[in-house]
Amino acid sequence: MIFYGTNASRLKDGRLSNVTCPNCNEQTSMTYSVFGKYAYIYWIPIFPLGKTNVLECDNCKGTYKLKELPNQIKQKFELEKHTGVPVKHFAGSAIILALISWVFYANAKDKENEAIYIKSPQVGDVYHTSGSNSGFYTTAKVTAIEADSIFVIFNDYEVDKKSGINDIDISSNYKPENTEGYKIEEVQKLYADEVIFEIDRD
């Protein structure tokens, strides 16, 4: 099934009077239709691709694109008031822009929250960190906070992609023997150096 491509919608119909058809050479009228072309994804218009003008002689029913007709007809057509590009042809672009804006907003909001979490750690916070091996990632869960120290249990598992890190964040992967202690200032420096690159808090 094809989920992308181009299509067209009828924007306007009208009639030109007192024109000479190049096919039947009769002075007659011509009916025209203006079509707006657009690209789509999943049948949602993304952006316009211009217009196509089709004219039909009311006498001989010959059909032409505007560019195929004599200047006299072209000039008469240009004097008509034609519709602009419909807003709906930008619908997909608007949706994409809204999604991108939302992602930027959500990321900025997450960073604001993390700035608070790293200054005021709580038991249960989960740090996403670079693993013990270069190019691997793991998690560490805060289990205790005492004065200026913080204790975390490191996850038993590592992943090679940041996107898979949530898959290993399960309780059974945290063993007490993997507990390590740090000064709070050390943890804050690890976050500043992006060794800790994300913080989750329920």
PDB file of C-alpha atoms in Angstrom:
ATOM      1  CA  MET A   1       0.000   0.000   0.000  1.00  0.00           C
ATOM      2  CA  ILE A   2       1.330   3.449  -0.974  1.00  0.00           C
ATOM      3  CA  PHE A   3       1.266   5.981   1.867  1.00  0.00           C
ATOM      4  CA  TYR A   4       2.754   8.961   0.041  1.00  0.00           C
ATOM      5  CA  GLY A   5       2.476  10.661  -3.319  1.00  0.00           C
ATOM      6  CA  THR A   6       0.802  13.594  -5.032  1.00  0.00           C
ATOM      7  CA  ASN A   7      -2.835  14.443  -5.593  1.00  0.00           C
ATOM      8  CA  ALA A   8      -4.982  17.389  -6.655  1.00  0.00           C
ATOM      9  CA  SER A   9      -8.203  19.001  -5.483  1.00  0.00           C
ATOM     10  CA  ARG A  10     -10.579  21.206  -7.434  1.00  0.00           C
ATOM     11  CA  LEU A  11     -10.248  24.794  -6.231  1.00  0.00           C
ATOM     12  CA  LYS A  12     -12.533  26.712  -8.579  1.00  0.00           C
ATOM     13  CA  ASP A  13     -14.756  26.411 -11.650  1.00  0.00           C
ATOM     14  CA  GLY A  14     -15.664  29.249 -14.019  1.00  0.00           C
ATOM     15  CA  ARG A  15     -16.406  30.275 -17.604  1.00  0.00           C
ATOM     16  CA  LEU A  16     -14.700  32.511 -20.153  1.00  0.00           C
ATOM     17  CA  SER A  17     -17.083  34.162 -22.638  1.00  0.00           C
ATOM     18  CA  ASN A  18     -16.441  35.332 -26.199  1.00  0.00           C
ATOM     19  CA  VAL A  19     -13.285  33.401 -26.942  1.00  0.00           C
ATOM     20  CA  THR A  20     -12.245  31.615 -30.139  1.00  0.00           C
ATOM     21  CA  CYS A  21     -11.571  27.919 -29.749  1.00  0.00           C
ATOM     22  CA  PRO A  22      -8.378  26.845 -31.571  1.00  0.00           C
ATOM     23  CA  ASN A  23      -9.997  23.529 -32.448  1.00  0.00           C
ATOM     24  CA  CYS A  24     -13.426  24.429 -33.881  1.00  0.00           C
ATOM     25  CA  ASN A  25     -12.540  28.089 -34.627  1.00  0.00           C
ATOM     26  CA  GLU A  26     -15.935  29.150 -33.272  1.00  0.00           C
ATOM     27  CA  GLN A  27     -16.425  32.184 -31.045  1.00  0.00           C
ATOM     28  CA  THR A  28     -17.836  30.526 -27.980  1.00  0.00           C
ATOM     29  CA  SER A  29     -17.285  30.177 -24.263  1.00  0.00           C
ATOM     30  CA  MET A  30     -14.948  27.926 -22.351  1.00  0.00           C
ATOM     31  CA  THR A  31     -15.508  26.290 -18.978  1.00  0.00           C
ATOM     32  CA  TYR A  32     -12.408  26.127 -16.792  1.00  0.00           C
ATOM     33  CA  SER A  33     -11.385  24.343 -13.622  1.00  0.00           C
ATOM     34  CA  VAL A  34      -8.468  25.216 -11.357  1.00  0.00           C
ATOM     35  CA  PHE A  35      -6.838  22.279  -9.557  1.00  0.00           C
ATOM     36  CA  GLY A  36      -4.399  22.634  -6.687  1.00  0.00           C
ATOM     37  CA  LYS A  37      -1.712  19.937  -6.619  1.00  0.00           C
ATOM     38  CA  TYR A  38      -0.155  18.821  -3.330  1.00  0.00           C
ATOM     39  CA  ALA A  39       2.121  16.186  -1.849  1.00  0.00           C
ATOM     40  CA  TYR A  40       0.677  13.938   0.821  1.00  0.00           C
ATOM     41  CA  ILE A  41       1.712  11.355   3.402  1.00  0.00           C
ATOM     42  CA  TYR A  42      -0.940   8.945   4.637  1.00  0.00           C
ATOM     43  CA  TRP A  43      -3.417  11.001   2.596  1.00  0.00           C
ATOM     44  CA  ILE A  44      -2.699  14.125   4.678  1.00  0.00           C
ATOM     45  CA  PRO A  45      -1.627  17.093   2.484  1.00  0.00           C
ATOM     46  CA  ILE A  46       1.916  18.176   3.380  1.00  0.00           C
ATOM     47  CA  PHE A  47       2.655  21.093   1.028  1.00  0.00           C
ATOM     48  CA  PRO A  48       1.292  22.524  -2.245  1.00  0.00           C
ATOM     49  CA  LEU A  49       2.900  21.807  -5.612  1.00  0.00           C
ATOM     50  CA  GLY A  50       1.303  24.554  -7.699  1.00  0.00           C
ATOM     51  CA  LYS A  51      -1.851  24.685  -9.780  1.00  0.00           C
ATOM     52  CA  THR A  52      -3.145  23.196 -13.012  1.00  0.00           C
ATOM     53  CA  ASN A  53      -5.715  25.009 -15.150  1.00  0.00           C
ATOM     54  CA  VAL A  54      -7.917  22.944 -17.476  1.00  0.00           C
ATOM     55  CA  LEU A  55     -10.325  24.526 -19.994  1.00  0.00           C
ATOM     56  CA  GLU A  56     -13.041  22.950 -22.114  1.00  0.00           C
ATOM     57  CA  CYS A  57     -14.673  24.452 -25.185  1.00  0.00           C
ATOM     58  CA  ASP A  58     -18.440  24.582 -24.668  1.00  0.00           C
ATOM     59  CA  ASN A  59     -18.970  24.076 -28.413  1.00  0.00           C
ATOM     60  CA  CYS A  60     -16.699  21.197 -29.468  1.00  0.00           C
ATOM     61  CA  LYS A  61     -15.815  19.908 -25.982  1.00  0.00           C
ATOM     62  CA  GLY A  62     -12.095  20.090 -26.763  1.00  0.00           C
ATOM     63  CA  THR A  63     -10.036  20.086 -23.561  1.00  0.00           C
ATOM     64  CA  TYR A  64      -6.818  22.062 -23.067  1.00  0.00           C
ATOM     65  CA  LYS A  65      -4.322  23.070 -20.464  1.00  0.00           C
ATOM     66  CA  LEU A  66      -3.987  26.843 -20.247  1.00  0.00           C
ATOM     67  CA  LYS A  67      -0.440  26.816 -21.653  1.00  0.00           C
ATOM     68  CA  GLU A  68      -1.717  25.166 -24.829  1.00  0.00           C
ATOM     69  CA  LEU A  69      -4.109  28.013 -25.666  1.00  0.00           C
ATOM     70  CA  PRO A  70      -3.588  31.308 -27.577  1.00  0.00           C
ATOM     71  CA  ASN A  71      -2.547  34.461 -25.724  1.00  0.00           C
ATOM     72  CA  GLN A  72      -6.021  35.971 -26.130  1.00  0.00           C
ATOM     73  CA  ILE A  73      -7.517  33.212 -23.986  1.00  0.00           C
ATOM     74  CA  LYS A  74      -4.593  33.213 -21.550  1.00  0.00           C
ATOM     75  CA  GLN A  75      -4.995  36.968 -20.968  1.00  0.00           C
ATOM     76  CA  LYS A  76      -8.728  36.625 -20.462  1.00  0.00           C
ATOM     77  CA  PHE A  77      -8.153  33.809 -18.010  1.00  0.00           C
ATOM     78  CA  GLU A  78      -5.604  35.864 -16.053  1.00  0.00           C
ATOM     79  CA  LEU A  79      -8.201  38.639 -15.593  1.00  0.00           C
ATOM     80  CA  GLU A  80     -10.398  36.210 -13.670  1.00  0.00           C
ATOM     81  CA  LYS A  81     -10.166  36.250  -9.883  1.00  0.00           C
ATOM     82  CA  HIS A  82      -8.559  32.958  -8.990  1.00  0.00           C
ATOM     83  CA  THR A  83      -8.407  31.320  -5.623  1.00  0.00           C
ATOM     84  CA  GLY A  84      -5.157  31.154  -3.652  1.00  0.00           C
ATOM     85  CA  VAL A  85      -3.547  28.067  -2.197  1.00  0.00           C
ATOM     86  CA  PRO A  86      -5.936  26.473   0.322  1.00  0.00           C
ATOM     87  CA  VAL A  87      -4.793  26.301   3.918  1.00  0.00           C
ATOM     88  CA  LYS A  88      -5.635  22.589   4.033  1.00  0.00           C
ATOM     89  CA  HIS A  89      -2.774  21.903   1.607  1.00  0.00           C
ATOM     90  CA  PHE A  90      -0.411  22.888   4.452  1.00  0.00           C
ATOM     91  CA  ALA A  91      -2.184  20.675   7.036  1.00  0.00           C
ATOM     92  CA  GLY A  92       0.563  18.068   7.204  1.00  0.00           C
ATOM     93  CA  SER A  93       3.289  20.710   7.472  1.00  0.00           C
ATOM     94  CA  ALA A  94       1.401  22.304  10.357  1.00  0.00           C
ATOM     95  CA  ILE A  95       1.109  18.928  12.109  1.00  0.00           C
ATOM     96  CA  ILE A  96       4.811  18.185  11.622  1.00  0.00           C
ATOM     97  CA  LEU A  97       5.768  21.652  12.888  1.00  0.00           C
ATOM     98  CA  ALA A  98       3.521  21.200  15.936  1.00  0.00           C
ATOM     99  CA  LEU A  99       5.102  17.806  16.708  1.00  0.00           C
ATOM    100  CA  ILE A 100       8.633  19.197  16.370  1.00  0.00           C
ATOM    101  CA  SER A 101       7.716  22.131  18.624  1.00  0.00           C
ATOM    102  CA  TRP A 102       6.230  19.750  21.184  1.00  0.00           C
ATOM    103  CA  VAL A 103       9.378  17.572  21.169  1.00  0.00           C
ATOM    104  CA  PHE A 104      11.590  20.635  21.716  1.00  0.00           C
ATOM    105  CA  TYR A 105       9.306  21.846  24.514  1.00  0.00           C
ATOM    106  CA  ALA A 106       9.202  18.412  26.172  1.00  0.00           C
ATOM    107  CA  ASN A 107      13.007  18.077  26.014  1.00  0.00           C
ATOM    108  CA  ALA A 108      13.488  21.559  27.452  1.00  0.00           C
ATOM    109  CA  LYS A 109      11.006  20.773  30.235  1.00  0.00           C
ATOM    110  CA  ASP A 110      12.808  17.502  31.006  1.00  0.00           C
ATOM    111  CA  LYS A 111      16.127  19.339  31.293  1.00  0.00           C
ATOM    112  CA  GLU A 112      14.545  21.890  33.641  1.00  0.00           C
ATOM    113  CA  ASN A 113      13.271  19.068  35.839  1.00  0.00           C
ATOM    114  CA  GLU A 114      16.616  17.260  35.752  1.00  0.00           C
ATOM    115  CA  ALA A 115      18.377  20.430  36.921  1.00  0.00           C
ATOM    116  CA  ILE A 116      16.121  20.273  39.992  1.00  0.00           C
ATOM    117  CA  TYR A 117      16.530  16.497  40.471  1.00  0.00           C
ATOM    118  CA  ILE A 118      20.347  16.609  40.407  1.00  0.00           C
ATOM    119  CA  LYS A 119      20.420  19.349  43.064  1.00  0.00           C
ATOM    120  CA  SER A 120      17.831  17.626  45.260  1.00  0.00           C
ATOM    121  CA  PRO A 121      18.205  13.871  44.751  1.00  0.00           C
ATOM    122  CA  GLN A 122      15.560  11.496  46.080  1.00  0.00           C
ATOM    123  CA  VAL A 123      15.508   7.783  46.783  1.00  0.00           C
ATOM    124  CA  GLY A 124      14.121   6.066  43.701  1.00  0.00           C
ATOM    125  CA  ASP A 125      15.681   8.430  41.152  1.00  0.00           C
ATOM    126  CA  VAL A 126      17.109   6.502  38.202  1.00  0.00           C
ATOM    127  CA  TYR A 127      20.216   7.833  36.496  1.00  0.00           C
ATOM    128  CA  HIS A 128      20.865   6.912  32.864  1.00  0.00           C
ATOM    129  CA  THR A 129      24.624   6.676  32.550  1.00  0.00           C
ATOM    130  CA  SER A 130      27.412   5.726  30.206  1.00  0.00           C
ATOM    131  CA  GLY A 131      28.273   2.124  31.048  1.00  0.00           C
ATOM    132  CA  SER A 132      31.546   0.636  32.184  1.00  0.00           C
ATOM    133  CA  ASN A 133      32.358  -0.149  28.539  1.00  0.00           C
ATOM    134  CA  SER A 134      32.697   2.624  25.984  1.00  0.00           C
ATOM    135  CA  GLY A 135      29.630   2.867  23.779  1.00  0.00           C
ATOM    136  CA  PHE A 136      27.349   1.082  26.260  1.00  0.00           C
ATOM    137  CA  TYR A 137      24.717   2.479  28.600  1.00  0.00           C
ATOM    138  CA  THR A 138      23.141   1.432  31.863  1.00  0.00           C
ATOM    139  CA  THR A 139      21.153   2.741  34.823  1.00  0.00           C
ATOM    140  CA  ALA A 140      21.784   3.406  38.489  1.00  0.00           C
ATOM    141  CA  LYS A 141      19.026   3.714  41.084  1.00  0.00           C
ATOM    142  CA  VAL A 142      19.334   5.946  44.149  1.00  0.00           C
ATOM    143  CA  THR A 143      18.783   3.831  47.276  1.00  0.00           C
ATOM    144  CA  ALA A 144      19.883   6.124  50.094  1.00  0.00           C
ATOM    145  CA  ILE A 145      20.967   9.694  50.838  1.00  0.00           C
ATOM    146  CA  GLU A 146      23.014  10.477  53.923  1.00  0.00           C
ATOM    147  CA  ALA A 147      24.249  13.977  54.655  1.00  0.00           C
ATOM    148  CA  ASP A 148      26.406  14.881  51.628  1.00  0.00           C
ATOM    149  CA  SER A 149      26.567  11.337  50.239  1.00  0.00           C
ATOM    150  CA  ILE A 150      24.369   9.411  47.839  1.00  0.00           C
ATOM    151  CA  PHE A 151      24.187   5.642  47.352  1.00  0.00           C
ATOM    152  CA  VAL A 152      23.150   3.983  44.099  1.00  0.00           C
ATOM    153  CA  ILE A 153      22.720   0.414  42.855  1.00  0.00           C
ATOM    154  CA  PHE A 154      24.007  -0.117  39.340  1.00  0.00           C
ATOM    155  CA  ASN A 155      22.003  -2.197  36.888  1.00  0.00           C
ATOM    156  CA  ASP A 156      23.360  -5.675  36.110  1.00  0.00           C
ATOM    157  CA  TYR A 157      22.900  -5.053  32.390  1.00  0.00           C
ATOM    158  CA  GLU A 158      24.109  -2.650  29.742  1.00  0.00           C
ATOM    159  CA  VAL A 159      22.739  -1.799  26.288  1.00  0.00           C
ATOM    160  CA  ASP A 160      24.485  -0.476  23.184  1.00  0.00           C
ATOM    161  CA  LYS A 161      21.799   2.117  22.377  1.00  0.00           C
ATOM    162  CA  LYS A 162      20.340   4.851  24.556  1.00  0.00           C
ATOM    163  CA  SER A 163      16.905   4.089  23.144  1.00  0.00           C
ATOM    164  CA  GLY A 164      16.978   0.624  24.736  1.00  0.00           C
ATOM    165  CA  ILE A 165      17.933   1.718  28.216  1.00  0.00           C
ATOM    166  CA  ASN A 166      14.358   1.670  29.556  1.00  0.00           C
ATOM    167  CA  ASP A 167      14.112  -2.035  28.689  1.00  0.00           C
ATOM    168  CA  ILE A 168      16.658  -2.941  31.373  1.00  0.00           C
ATOM    169  CA  ASP A 169      15.243  -0.631  34.055  1.00  0.00           C
ATOM    170  CA  ILE A 170      13.461  -3.364  36.019  1.00  0.00           C
ATOM    171  CA  SER A 171      13.703  -4.102  39.744  1.00  0.00           C
ATOM    172  CA  SER A 172      15.215  -7.576  39.374  1.00  0.00           C
ATOM    173  CA  ASN A 173      18.248  -6.091  37.595  1.00  0.00           C
ATOM    174  CA  TYR A 174      19.341  -4.139  40.688  1.00  0.00           C
ATOM    175  CA  LYS A 175      21.367  -6.273  43.127  1.00  0.00           C
ATOM    176  CA  PRO A 176      22.455  -4.877  46.542  1.00  0.00           C
ATOM    177  CA  GLU A 177      26.037  -6.030  45.930  1.00  0.00           C
ATOM    178  CA  ASN A 178      26.255  -3.450  43.110  1.00  0.00           C
ATOM    179  CA  THR A 179      25.813  -0.548  45.523  1.00  0.00           C
ATOM    180  CA  GLU A 180      28.295   2.324  45.332  1.00  0.00           C
ATOM    181  CA  GLY A 181      28.521   5.588  47.246  1.00  0.00           C
ATOM    182  CA  TYR A 182      29.347   9.052  45.930  1.00  0.00           C
ATOM    183  CA  LYS A 183      29.547  12.566  47.218  1.00  0.00           C
ATOM    184  CA  ILE A 184      26.574  14.567  45.966  1.00  0.00           C
ATOM    185  CA  GLU A 185      29.053  16.966  44.356  1.00  0.00           C
ATOM    186  CA  GLU A 186      30.576  14.046  42.441  1.00  0.00           C
ATOM    187  CA  VAL A 187      27.175  13.019  41.097  1.00  0.00           C
ATOM    188  CA  GLN A 188      26.469  16.602  40.062  1.00  0.00           C
ATOM    189  CA  LYS A 189      29.787  16.710  38.207  1.00  0.00           C
ATOM    190  CA  LEU A 190      28.978  13.437  36.435  1.00  0.00           C
ATOM    191  CA  TYR A 191      25.716  15.035  35.266  1.00  0.00           C
ATOM    192  CA  ALA A 192      27.528  18.214  34.170  1.00  0.00           C
ATOM    193  CA  ASP A 193      30.008  16.044  32.211  1.00  0.00           C
ATOM    194  CA  GLU A 194      27.049  14.123  30.686  1.00  0.00           C
ATOM    195  CA  VAL A 195      28.230  10.806  32.093  1.00  0.00           C
ATOM    196  CA  ILE A 196      24.782  10.872  33.682  1.00  0.00           C
ATOM    197  CA  PHE A 197      22.739  12.019  30.691  1.00  0.00           C
ATOM    198  CA  GLU A 198      19.164  11.584  31.901  1.00  0.00           C
ATOM    199  CA  ILE A 199      17.296  11.349  35.208  1.00  0.00           C
ATOM    200  CA  ASP A 200      13.944   9.639  35.730  1.00  0.00           C
ATOM    201  CA  ARG A 201      11.779  10.329  38.754  1.00  0.00           C
ATOM    202  CA  ASP A 202       8.397   8.697  39.377  1.00  0.00           C
TER     203      ASP A 202
END
